[in-house]
Amino acid sequence: MQAEKQYIDIFTTQRETIERHSSSVMNSVRQQAFDDFCRKGFPTKKVERYKYTDIPSLFAPEDYGLNLNRLTIPVNPNQVFRCDVPNLTTSPHFVINDQLYSKTEKQGSLPEGVIVGSLYEESSNNKDFIGRFYGKLANTADDGITALNTMLAQDGLFVYVPKNVRVDNVLQVINVLRSDVDMMINRRVLIVLEDGAEAKLLFCDHAIDDLRFLTTQVIEVFVGNGASLELYCMEETHYKNVRISNLYIEQQRDSKVAHHSLTLHNGVTRNRTDLMFKGEGAECMLNGCVIADREQHVDNNTLIDHQVPNCQSRELYKYVLDEKAVGAFAGRVLVRKGADKTSSQETNQNLLTTDEARMFTQPELEIYADDVKCAHGSTVGQLNDAALFYMRQRGISLEEAKLLLEFAFIGEIIDQISLVPLRDRLRYLVEKRFRGEFNKCSDCKFCK
C-alpha cells in the first residue's frame, strides 16, 4: 500500500478542508469511498480490467500540488482560447482544472431549464435532485480509481437537459489544465438528460503549462426514455500529462447514445467506459480513435452491458501507433439472460508503423441469451507494402504514401461523426498529427 499511503494521509489530515469547500451531496459519499479505497487500493495488473496499465506507478509518491483550499487560478481563457471549429455553433464553457470558469463570455442562450453549471454550486442549491444521481453509477466498491476520485473531488461540472427539450447548439466544454507547479486534479462530471431530451456535448482537454499533470476524472451519464446524446471527448494535451478517466452511462427505453473518444496528443491515458442498457429498444455507438508516437500510452477499456431485450450496440476502435507507442484495447460485451434479440458488433483494428510499437487487444463477447446477433473481432497489422509500392511508382514520396494510408485507416472513425464541421476539423487535425505538427488553432495561445 505504499502508493496509496500518501492519499490516505491527505484525506485523513485534510478532510475538514476538503469537505468545507465542497457540497453536502459530494461529502455524503466520501466516507464510503475512503473505506473502499483503503480496502481495494490502486488496481494492479493482476486486476483483469487493468492488466495493460501500471496504475500504482502513475500514482507513486510525487510532489503534486492539490488545490484543496480552492484558490483562484490566474487565467482568463476567454482571452487566450479561440479554438472554434469553423461553422459549428457552440455554447462554450471552460473548466479550469476542476472548477467551472464563471466569467465565460456568453455566446448564444440555452433553452429554458437547461443547466451547465458548477457541480458544487448546483448540488448545494438543489441537493435532493442531484443526490438522486451523484455517485449512483460510479461504484466506489468496484474500482479504486473511482473511489479515490470520489473521496477527493470537490467540484466539477453539472449538465442538465429537461424533458423533451432539444439543445441545438453544441455544448462545448474546454477542460484546461493550468498550474504553476506539478498538479493533481480530481474532476467530476454529472450529465442528466430527462425523457425525450436531446443534446450534443464536446469535451476538449488542453494543457496550458509545460508541467506534469495527474488527472482523475469520473463522468456519470443518465439518459432517459427516448432521449438522445452525442458525446465527443477529445484529448490534446502533452507528453507529461497522465489522465485516468472513468465514464459510466445508463440508458433507458428507446434512448440513443453516440460516444466518440479521440486521443490526438497525450502522455499516459487510461479510459474506462461502462455502458448499461436499462430499457428496451435502446441503441449505442462507441467509437475510438487513437494516434500515438514517442512513448505514449493509451489504454481503452469498455463494457457494454445488455441487461434487457431488443437493444443494439456498435463499437469500433482504431489505433495508429508510431515509434515506441503502446496501445491497449479491451472491450467486453455482456448479453445477460433474458436480453433476447440483442444486436451487437464490436471491432478493434490497429496499425503499427514501426517494429517498436506495441498493441494489446482483447475483444470479448459473453452471451447468456437466445435469439441474438452478435459478433466481435480485432486485427493488428502494418502498412501495406504493395500499396506503398503502387503509390511510389506514381511519384508519391514514401512519407506521403505512409500518411495517405494512415489517414485512410483512421478515416472510418471520423466518418462516423455526425457533426459535419467537427468532422472536417478533425480531418485537418489528424492530417497535421500524422505530419508531426502540433497544430495551433487560430489565435490560441494554449499550444506552445
mmCIF file of N, CA and C in Angstrom, residues 11 21 57 68 93 238 245 259 284 296 299 359 363 372 413 438 440:
data_model
loop_
_atom_site.group_PDB
_atom_site.id
_atom_site.type_symbol
_atom_site.label_atom_id
_atom_site.label_comp_id
_atom_site.label_asym_id
_atom_site.label_seq_id
_atom_site.Cartn_x
_atom_site.Cartn_y
_atom_site.Cartn_z
ATOM 1 N N PHE A 11 -6.249 12.527 2.885
ATOM 2 C CA PHE A 11 -7.666 12.576 3.235
ATOM 3 C C PHE A 11 -7.862 12.667 4.746
ATOM 4 N N HIS A 21 -14.970 22.970 1.505
ATOM 5 C CA HIS A 21 -15.002 23.603 0.193
ATOM 6 C C HIS A 21 -15.776 22.771 -0.829
ATOM 7 N N SER A 57 2.198 2.746 -10.363
ATOM 8 C CA SER A 57 3.384 3.543 -10.688
ATOM 9 C C SER A 57 3.021 4.969 -11.077
ATOM 10 N N LEU A 68 -6.745 22.221 -2.522
ATOM 11 C CA LEU A 68 -7.815 21.885 -1.588
ATOM 12 C C LEU A 68 -8.522 23.115 -1.043
ATOM 13 N N HIS A 93 -17.971 26.513 -22.580
ATOM 14 C CA HIS A 93 -17.845 26.597 -21.132
ATOM 15 C C HIS A 93 -16.455 26.081 -20.770
ATOM 16 N N HIS A 238 -0.309 16.976 -23.592
ATOM 17 C CA HIS A 238 1.103 16.838 -23.946
ATOM 18 C C HIS A 238 1.693 15.606 -23.264
ATOM 19 N N SER A 245 -9.559 8.304 -16.753
ATOM 20 C CA SER A 245 -10.945 8.731 -16.852
ATOM 21 C C SER A 245 -11.879 7.526 -16.838
ATOM 22 N N HIS A 259 -20.946 7.822 -28.475
ATOM 23 C CA HIS A 259 -19.778 8.327 -27.753
ATOM 24 C C HIS A 259 -18.549 8.176 -28.632
ATOM 25 N N CYS A 284 -26.686 2.177 -28.824
ATOM 26 C CA CYS A 284 -25.459 2.918 -28.535
ATOM 27 C C CYS A 284 -24.435 2.674 -29.628
ATOM 28 N N GLN A 296 4.203 7.273 -25.863
ATOM 29 C CA GLN A 296 2.847 7.480 -25.360
ATOM 30 C C GLN A 296 2.155 6.148 -25.093
ATOM 31 N N ASP A 299 -4.771 3.364 -23.243
ATOM 32 C CA ASP A 299 -5.471 2.131 -22.864
ATOM 33 C C ASP A 299 -6.965 2.433 -22.788
ATOM 34 N N MET A 359 0.871 -3.259 -29.368
ATOM 35 C CA MET A 359 -0.577 -3.187 -29.224
ATOM 36 C C MET A 359 -1.085 -4.442 -28.527
ATOM 37 N N PRO A 363 -10.864 -8.288 -27.416
ATOM 38 C CA PRO A 363 -12.325 -8.177 -27.520
ATOM 39 C C PRO A 363 -12.988 -9.417 -26.923
ATOM 40 N N VAL A 372 -29.955 -13.940 -30.601
ATOM 41 C CA VAL A 372 -29.149 -12.719 -30.654
ATOM 42 C C VAL A 372 -28.306 -12.719 -31.926
ATOM 43 N N ILE A 413 -13.333 6.149 -38.715
ATOM 44 C CA ILE A 413 -13.803 6.663 -37.433
ATOM 45 C C ILE A 413 -14.351 8.072 -37.603
ATOM 46 N N PHE A 438 2.295 19.818 -34.262
ATOM 47 C CA PHE A 438 1.366 20.096 -33.169
ATOM 48 C C PHE A 438 0.577 21.312 -33.583
ATOM 49 N N LYS A 440 -1.669 24.475 -34.050
ATOM 50 C CA LYS A 440 -2.125 25.606 -33.273
ATOM 51 C C LYS A 440 -3.354 26.203 -33.947
#
